[in-house]
Amino acid sequence: MRRIVSNTSPLTNLAAIGQLNQLHRLFGRVDIAHAVWDELNANGRSWPGRDEVARASWIVRQIPKNGALIRALQRDLDRGESESIALAVELGADLILLDEQDGRRIAQQQGLKPMGVVGVLLLAKQCGLLSAIRPELDALRTDAGFWLGDSVYQLALQKARESS
């Protein structure tokens, strides 16, 4: 089984469209940094997925140990992204789930392979777990408020062989 670390955005966006369990179906276990859990509970706000993450035995909270790396990453990224990348480096993760462009770029610089929520949906379709991604992409835009540019939307549909 592959080692996966997730930042906050993929969790909340997949939960908002009722697809959080795809992570379990695809990867089995998902590790999250403690800062991700803190973000899910920030300011008393209940983000989509918070309760599901709390109940999911397959999502494991961990505290990354490399404080120097976290501090260096925080020059350009928020705490959740920084701790997620540091944890992925420490664990030798096969994949890190990040949606933010800067986080993905820096993860690649750290030798990690980033994947966003759209990539998760594509993988779920390729594995036969979803029959179509168009409804899920539409739900990301409307229900989750996820900004998804038209070019990425069309490219995802092409890759899923759903383009019209």
Coordinates of N, CA and C in Angstrom, one line a residue:
M1 N 0.9 -1.2 0.0 CA 0.0 0.0 0.0 C 0.9 1.2 0.0
R2 N 0.5 2.2 -0.8 CA 1.3 3.4 -0.9 C 1.1 4.3 0.4
R3 N 2.1 5.1 0.7 CA 2.1 6.1 1.8 C 1.6 7.4 1.3
I4 N 0.5 8.0 1.8 CA -0.1 9.2 1.4 C -0.3 10.2 2.5
V5 N 0.1 11.4 2.2 CA -0.1 12.5 3.2 C -1.1 13.5 2.5
S6 N -2.0 14.0 3.3 CA -3.0 15.0 2.7 C -2.9 16.3 3.5
N7 N -3.1 17.4 2.8 CA -3.3 18.7 3.3 C -4.8 18.9 3.5
T8 N -5.2 20.0 4.0 CA -6.6 20.3 4.4 C -7.5 20.3 3.2
S9 N -7.2 21.0 2.1 CA -8.1 21.3 1.0 C -8.7 20.0 0.4
P10 N -7.8 19.0 0.0 CA -8.4 17.8 -0.5 C -9.5 17.2 0.4
L11 N -9.2 17.2 1.7 CA -10.1 16.6 2.6 C -11.5 17.3 2.6
T12 N -11.4 18.6 2.8 CA -12.6 19.4 2.9 C -13.4 19.4 1.6
N13 N -12.7 19.5 0.5 CA -13.4 19.5 -0.8 C -14.0 18.2 -1.2
L14 N -13.3 17.1 -0.9 CA -13.9 15.8 -1.2 C -15.1 15.5 -0.3
A15 N -15.0 16.0 1.0 CA -16.1 15.8 1.9 C -17.3 16.6 1.5
A16 N -17.0 17.8 1.0 CA -18.2 18.7 0.6 C -19.0 18.1 -0.5
I17 N -18.4 17.2 -1.3 CA -19.1 16.6 -2.4 C -19.4 15.1 -2.2
G18 N -19.2 14.7 -0.9 CA -19.6 13.4 -0.5 C -18.6 12.3 -1.0
Q19 N -17.4 12.7 -1.3 CA -16.4 11.7 -1.9 C -15.2 11.5 -1.0
L20 N -15.2 11.9 0.3 CA -14.0 11.7 1.1 C -13.6 10.2 1.2
N21 N -14.6 9.3 1.2 CA -14.2 7.9 1.3 C -13.4 7.4 0.1
Q22 N -13.4 8.1 -1.0 CA -12.6 7.7 -2.1 C -11.1 7.6 -1.7
L23 N -10.7 8.4 -0.8 CA -9.3 8.4 -0.3 C -9.0 7.0 0.3
H24 N -10.0 6.6 1.1 CA -9.8 5.3 1.8 C -9.9 4.1 0.8
R25 N -10.8 4.2 -0.2 CA -10.9 3.2 -1.2 C -9.6 3.1 -2.1
L26 N -9.1 4.3 -2.4 CA -7.9 4.3 -3.3 C -6.6 4.0 -2.5
F27 N -6.4 4.5 -1.3 CA -5.1 4.4 -0.6 C -5.1 3.6 0.7
G28 N -6.3 3.3 1.2 CA -6.3 2.6 2.5 C -6.1 3.6 3.6
R29 N -4.9 4.0 3.9 CA -4.5 4.9 5.0 C -4.1 6.2 4.4
V30 N -4.4 7.3 5.1 CA -4.0 8.7 4.8 C -3.5 9.3 6.1
D31 N -2.2 9.8 6.0 CA -1.7 10.5 7.1 C -1.9 12.0 7.0
I32 N -2.2 12.7 8.1 CA -2.3 14.2 8.1 C -1.5 14.7 9.2
A33 N -0.9 15.9 8.9 CA -0.2 16.6 10.0 C -1.1 17.2 11.0
H34 N -0.6 17.4 12.2 CA -1.4 17.9 13.3 C -2.0 19.3 12.9
A35 N -1.2 20.1 12.1 CA -1.7 21.4 11.7 C -3.0 21.3 10.8
V36 N -3.1 20.2 10.0 CA -4.3 20.0 9.2 C -5.5 19.8 10.1
W37 N -5.3 19.0 11.1 CA -6.4 18.8 12.1 C -6.8 20.2 12.7
D38 N -5.8 21.0 13.1 CA -6.0 22.3 13.7 C -6.8 23.2 12.7
E39 N -6.4 23.1 11.4 CA -7.2 23.9 10.4 C -8.6 23.5 10.3
L40 N -8.9 22.2 10.4 CA -10.2 21.7 10.3 C -11.1 22.2 11.5
N41 N -10.4 22.6 12.6 CA -11.1 23.0 13.8 C -10.9 24.5 14.1
A42 N -10.4 25.2 13.2 CA -10.0 26.6 13.4 C -11.2 27.5 13.7
N43 N -11.0 28.4 14.7 CA -12.0 29.4 15.0 C -13.4 28.8 15.3
G44 N -13.5 27.6 15.8 CA -14.8 27.0 16.1 C -15.6 26.7 14.8
R45 N -15.0 26.9 13.7 CA -15.7 26.7 12.4 C -15.6 25.2 12.1
S46 N -16.8 24.6 11.7 CA -16.8 23.2 11.4 C -16.7 23.0 9.9
W47 N -15.5 22.8 9.4 CA -15.3 22.6 7.9 C -15.9 21.3 7.5
P48 N -16.3 21.2 6.2 CA -16.8 19.9 5.7 C -15.7 18.9 5.9
G49 N -16.1 17.7 6.3 CA -15.1 16.6 6.5 C -14.6 16.6 7.9
R50 N -14.8 17.6 8.7 CA -14.2 17.6 10.1 C -14.6 16.4 10.9
D51 N -16.0 16.1 10.9 CA -16.5 15.0 11.7 C -16.1 13.7 11.0
E52 N -16.1 13.6 9.7 CA -15.7 12.4 9.0 C -14.2 12.1 9.3
V53 N -13.4 13.1 9.3 CA -11.9 12.9 9.6 C -11.8 12.4 11.0
A54 N -12.5 13.0 11.9 CA -12.4 12.6 13.3 C -12.8 11.2 13.6
R55 N -13.8 10.7 12.8 CA -14.3 9.3 12.9 C -13.5 8.3 12.1
A56 N -12.8 8.7 11.1 CA -12.1 7.8 10.2 C -10.8 7.2 10.8
S57 N -10.9 5.9 11.1 CA -9.7 5.3 11.6 C -8.6 5.2 10.6
W58 N -8.9 5.3 9.3 CA -7.9 5.2 8.3 C -7.2 6.6 8.0
I59 N -7.6 7.6 8.7 CA -6.9 8.9 8.7 C -6.1 9.0 10.0
V60 N -4.8 9.1 9.9 CA -3.9 9.1 11.0 C -3.2 10.4 11.2
R61 N -3.5 11.1 12.4 CA -2.8 12.4 12.7 C -1.4 12.1 13.2
Q62 N -0.5 12.9 12.7 CA 0.9 12.8 13.1 C 1.5 14.2 13.3
I63 N 2.5 14.3 14.2 CA 3.2 15.6 14.3 C 4.6 15.4 13.6
P64 N 4.8 16.2 12.6 CA 6.1 16.2 11.9 C 7.2 16.6 12.9
K65 N 8.4 16.1 12.8 CA 9.4 16.4 13.7 C 10.5 17.4 13.3
N66 N 10.5 17.6 12.0 CA 11.6 18.5 11.4 C 11.2 19.9 11.5
G67 N 11.4 20.5 12.6 CA 11.0 21.9 12.9 C 11.7 22.9 12.0
A68 N 13.0 22.6 11.6 CA 13.7 23.5 10.8 C 13.1 23.5 9.4
L69 N 12.7 22.4 8.9 CA 12.1 22.3 7.5 C 10.7 23.0 7.6
I70 N 10.0 22.8 8.6 CA 8.7 23.5 8.7 C 8.8 25.0 8.7
R71 N 9.8 25.5 9.5 CA 10.0 27.0 9.6 C 10.4 27.5 8.2
A72 N 11.3 26.8 7.5 CA 11.7 27.2 6.2 C 10.6 27.2 5.2
L73 N 9.7 26.2 5.3 CA 8.6 26.2 4.3 C 7.6 27.3 4.7
Q74 N 7.5 27.7 5.9 CA 6.5 28.7 6.3 C 6.8 30.1 5.8
R75 N 8.0 30.2 5.3 CA 8.3 31.5 4.6 C 7.4 31.7 3.4
D76 N 7.0 30.6 2.8 CA 6.2 30.7 1.6 C 4.8 30.1 1.7
L77 N 4.6 29.3 2.7 CA 3.4 28.5 2.8 C 2.7 28.7 4.1
D78 N 1.4 28.3 4.2 CA 0.8 28.3 5.5 C 1.2 27.1 6.4
R79 N 0.8 27.1 7.6 CA 1.3 26.1 8.6 C 0.8 24.7 8.1
G80 N -0.4 24.5 7.6 CA -0.9 23.2 7.2 C -0.1 22.7 6.1
E81 N 0.1 23.5 5.1 CA 0.9 23.0 3.9 C 2.3 22.7 4.3
S82 N 2.9 23.6 5.2 CA 4.3 23.3 5.6 C 4.5 22.0 6.4
E83 N 3.6 21.8 7.3 CA 3.6 20.6 8.1 C 3.3 19.3 7.2
S84 N 2.4 19.5 6.3 CA 2.1 18.4 5.4 C 3.3 18.0 4.6
I85 N 3.9 19.0 4.0 CA 5.1 18.7 3.2 C 6.2 18.1 4.0
A86 N 6.5 18.6 5.2 CA 7.5 18.1 6.1 C 7.2 16.7 6.5
L87 N 5.9 16.4 6.8 CA 5.5 15.0 7.2 C 5.7 14.1 6.0
A88 N 5.3 14.5 4.8 CA 5.5 13.6 3.7 C 7.0 13.3 3.4
V89 N 7.8 14.3 3.6 CA 9.3 14.1 3.5 C 9.8 13.1 4.5
E90 N 9.4 13.3 5.8 CA 9.8 12.4 6.9 C 9.3 11.0 6.6
L91 N 8.1 10.8 6.1 CA 7.5 9.5 6.0 C 8.0 8.8 4.7
G92 N 8.6 9.6 3.8 CA 8.9 9.1 2.5 C 7.7 8.8 1.7
A93 N 6.7 9.7 1.8 CA 5.4 9.4 1.1 C 5.5 9.3 -0.4
D94 N 4.7 8.4 -0.9 CA 4.6 8.2 -2.3 C 3.8 9.4 -3.0
L95 N 2.9 10.0 -2.2 CA 2.1 11.0 -2.8 C 1.7 12.0 -1.7
I96 N 1.6 13.3 -2.1 CA 1.0 14.3 -1.2 C -0.1 15.0 -1.8
L97 N -1.2 15.0 -1.1 CA -2.5 15.7 -1.7 C -2.5 17.1 -1.3
L98 N -2.4 18.0 -2.3 CA -2.3 19.4 -2.1 C -3.1 20.0 -3.3
D99 N -3.8 21.1 -3.1 CA -4.5 21.8 -4.2 C -3.8 23.1 -4.6
E100 N -3.2 23.7 -3.6 CA -2.6 25.1 -3.9 C -1.4 25.0 -4.7
Q101 N -1.3 25.8 -5.7 CA -0.2 25.8 -6.7 C 1.2 26.0 -6.1
D102 N 1.3 26.9 -5.1 CA 2.6 27.1 -4.5 C 3.0 25.9 -3.7
G103 N 2.1 25.3 -3.0 CA 2.4 24.1 -2.2 C 2.8 23.0 -3.1
R104 N 2.1 22.8 -4.2 CA 2.5 21.7 -5.1 C 3.9 21.9 -5.7
R105 N 4.2 23.2 -6.1 CA 5.5 23.5 -6.6 C 6.6 23.2 -5.6
I106 N 6.4 23.6 -4.4 CA 7.4 23.4 -3.3 C 7.5 21.9 -3.0
A107 N 6.4 21.2 -3.0 CA 6.4 19.8 -2.7 C 7.3 19.1 -3.8
Q108 N 7.2 19.5 -5.0 CA 8.0 18.9 -6.1 C 9.5 19.2 -5.8
Q109 N 9.7 20.4 -5.4 CA 11.1 20.8 -5.1 C 11.7 19.9 -4.0
Q110 N 10.8 19.4 -3.1 CA 11.3 18.6 -2.0 C 11.3 17.1 -2.4
G111 N 11.1 16.8 -3.7 CA 11.1 15.5 -4.2 C 9.8 14.7 -4.0
L112 N 8.7 15.4 -3.8 CA 7.5 14.7 -3.6 C 6.6 14.8 -4.8
K113 N 5.6 13.9 -4.9 CA 4.7 13.8 -6.0 C 3.4 14.4 -5.5
P114 N 3.0 15.6 -5.9 CA 1.7 16.1 -5.5 C 0.5 15.7 -6.4
M115 N -0.6 15.6 -5.8 CA -1.9 15.4 -6.5 C -2.9 16.2 -5.9
G116 N -3.8 16.8 -6.7 CA -4.9 17.6 -6.1 C -6.2 16.8 -6.1
V117 N -7.3 17.5 -5.7 CA -8.6 16.8 -5.6 C -9.1 16.4 -7.0
V118 N -8.8 17.1 -8.0 CA -9.2 16.7 -9.4 C -8.4 15.4 -9.8
G119 N -7.2 15.3 -9.4 CA -6.4 14.1 -9.7 C -6.9 12.9 -8.9
V120 N -7.4 13.1 -7.7 CA -8.0 12.0 -6.9 C -9.3 11.5 -7.6
L121 N -10.1 12.4 -8.1 CA -11.3 12.0 -8.8 C -11.0 11.3 -10.1
L122 N -10.0 11.8 -10.8 CA -9.6 11.1 -12.0 C -9.1 9.6 -11.7
L123 N -8.3 9.5 -10.7 CA -7.8 8.2 -10.3 C -8.9 7.3 -9.9
A124 N -9.9 7.8 -9.1 CA -11.1 7.0 -8.7 C -11.8 6.5 -10.0
K125 N -11.9 7.4 -11.0 CA -12.6 6.9 -12.2 C -11.8 5.9 -12.9
Q126 N -10.5 6.1 -13.0 CA -9.6 5.1 -13.7 C -9.6 3.7 -13.0
C127 N -9.8 3.8 -11.7 CA -9.9 2.5 -10.9 C -11.3 1.9 -10.8
G128 N -12.2 2.5 -11.5 CA -13.6 2.0 -11.6 C -14.4 2.3 -10.3
L129 N -14.0 3.3 -9.5 CA -14.7 3.7 -8.3 C -15.8 4.7 -8.6
L130 N -15.6 5.5 -9.7 CA -16.6 6.5 -10.1 C -16.9 6.1 -11.6
S131 N -18.2 6.3 -11.9 CA -18.6 6.1 -13.3 C -18.3 7.3 -14.2
A132 N -18.3 8.5 -13.5 CA -18.1 9.7 -14.3 C -17.6 10.8 -13.3
I133 N -16.7 11.7 -13.8 CA -16.2 12.7 -12.9 C -16.9 14.1 -13.2
R134 N -17.6 14.2 -14.3 CA -18.2 15.5 -14.6 C -19.2 15.9 -13.5
P135 N -20.0 15.1 -12.9 CA -20.9 15.5 -11.8 C -20.1 15.9 -10.6
E136 N -19.0 15.3 -10.4 CA -18.1 15.6 -9.2 C -17.4 16.9 -9.4
L137 N -16.9 17.2 -10.6 CA -16.3 18.4 -10.9 C -17.3 19.6 -10.8
D138 N -18.5 19.4 -11.3 CA -19.5 20.4 -11.2 C -19.9 20.6 -9.7
A139 N -19.9 19.6 -8.9 CA -20.2 19.7 -7.5 C -19.1 20.5 -6.8
L140 N -17.8 20.2 -7.2 CA -16.7 21.0 -6.6 C -16.9 22.4 -6.8
R141 N -17.3 22.8 -8.0 CA -17.6 24.2 -8.3 C -18.8 24.8 -7.5
T142 N -19.9 24.1 -7.5 CA -21.1 24.6 -7.0 C -21.2 24.4 -5.5
D143 N -21.0 23.2 -5.0 CA -21.3 22.8 -3.6 C -20.1 23.1 -2.7
A144 N -18.9 22.9 -3.2 CA -17.7 23.1 -2.4 C -17.1 24.5 -2.6
G145 N -17.5 25.2 -3.6 CA -17.0 26.6 -3.9 C -15.5 26.5 -4.3
F146 N -15.1 25.4 -4.9 CA -13.7 25.1 -5.3 C -13.5 25.8 -6.6
W147 N -12.5 26.7 -6.7 CA -12.2 27.4 -8.0 C -11.5 26.4 -8.9
L148 N -12.2 26.1 -10.0 CA -11.7 25.2 -11.0 C -11.8 25.9 -12.3
G149 N -10.6 26.3 -12.9 CA -10.6 27.0 -14.2 C -11.1 26.1 -15.3
D150 N -11.7 26.7 -16.3 CA -12.2 26.0 -17.4 C -11.2 25.1 -18.1
S151 N -10.0 25.6 -18.3 CA -9.0 24.7 -18.9 C -8.7 23.5 -18.2
V152 N -8.6 23.5 -16.8 CA -8.4 22.4 -16.0 C -9.6 21.5 -16.0
Y153 N -10.8 22.1 -16.0 CA -12.1 21.3 -16.1 C -12.1 20.5 -17.4
Q154 N -11.8 21.1 -18.5 CA -11.8 20.5 -19.8 C -10.8 19.4 -19.9
L155 N -9.6 19.7 -19.4 CA -8.5 18.7 -19.4 C -8.8 17.5 -18.6
A156 N -9.5 17.7 -17.4 CA -9.9 16.6 -16.6 C -10.9 15.7 -17.3
L157 N -11.9 16.4 -18.0 CA -12.9 15.6 -18.7 C -12.2 14.8 -19.9
Q158 N -11.2 15.4 -20.5 CA -10.5 14.8 -21.6 C -9.8 13.5 -21.1
K159 N -9.1 13.7 -20.0 CA -8.4 12.6 -19.4 C -9.3 11.4 -18.9
A160 N -10.5 11.8 -18.5 CA -11.5 10.9 -18.1 C -12.3 10.3 -19.3
R161 N -12.0 10.8 -20.4 CA -12.8 10.4 -21.7 C -14.2 10.8 -21.6
E162 N -14.5 12.0 -21.0 CA -15.9 12.5 -20.9 C -16.1 13.8 -21.6
S163 N -15.1 14.2 -22.4 CA -15.2 15.5 -23.1 C -16.3 15.4 -24.2
S164 N -17.0 16.5 -24.4 CA -18.0 16.4 -25.4 C -17.6 17.0 -26.7

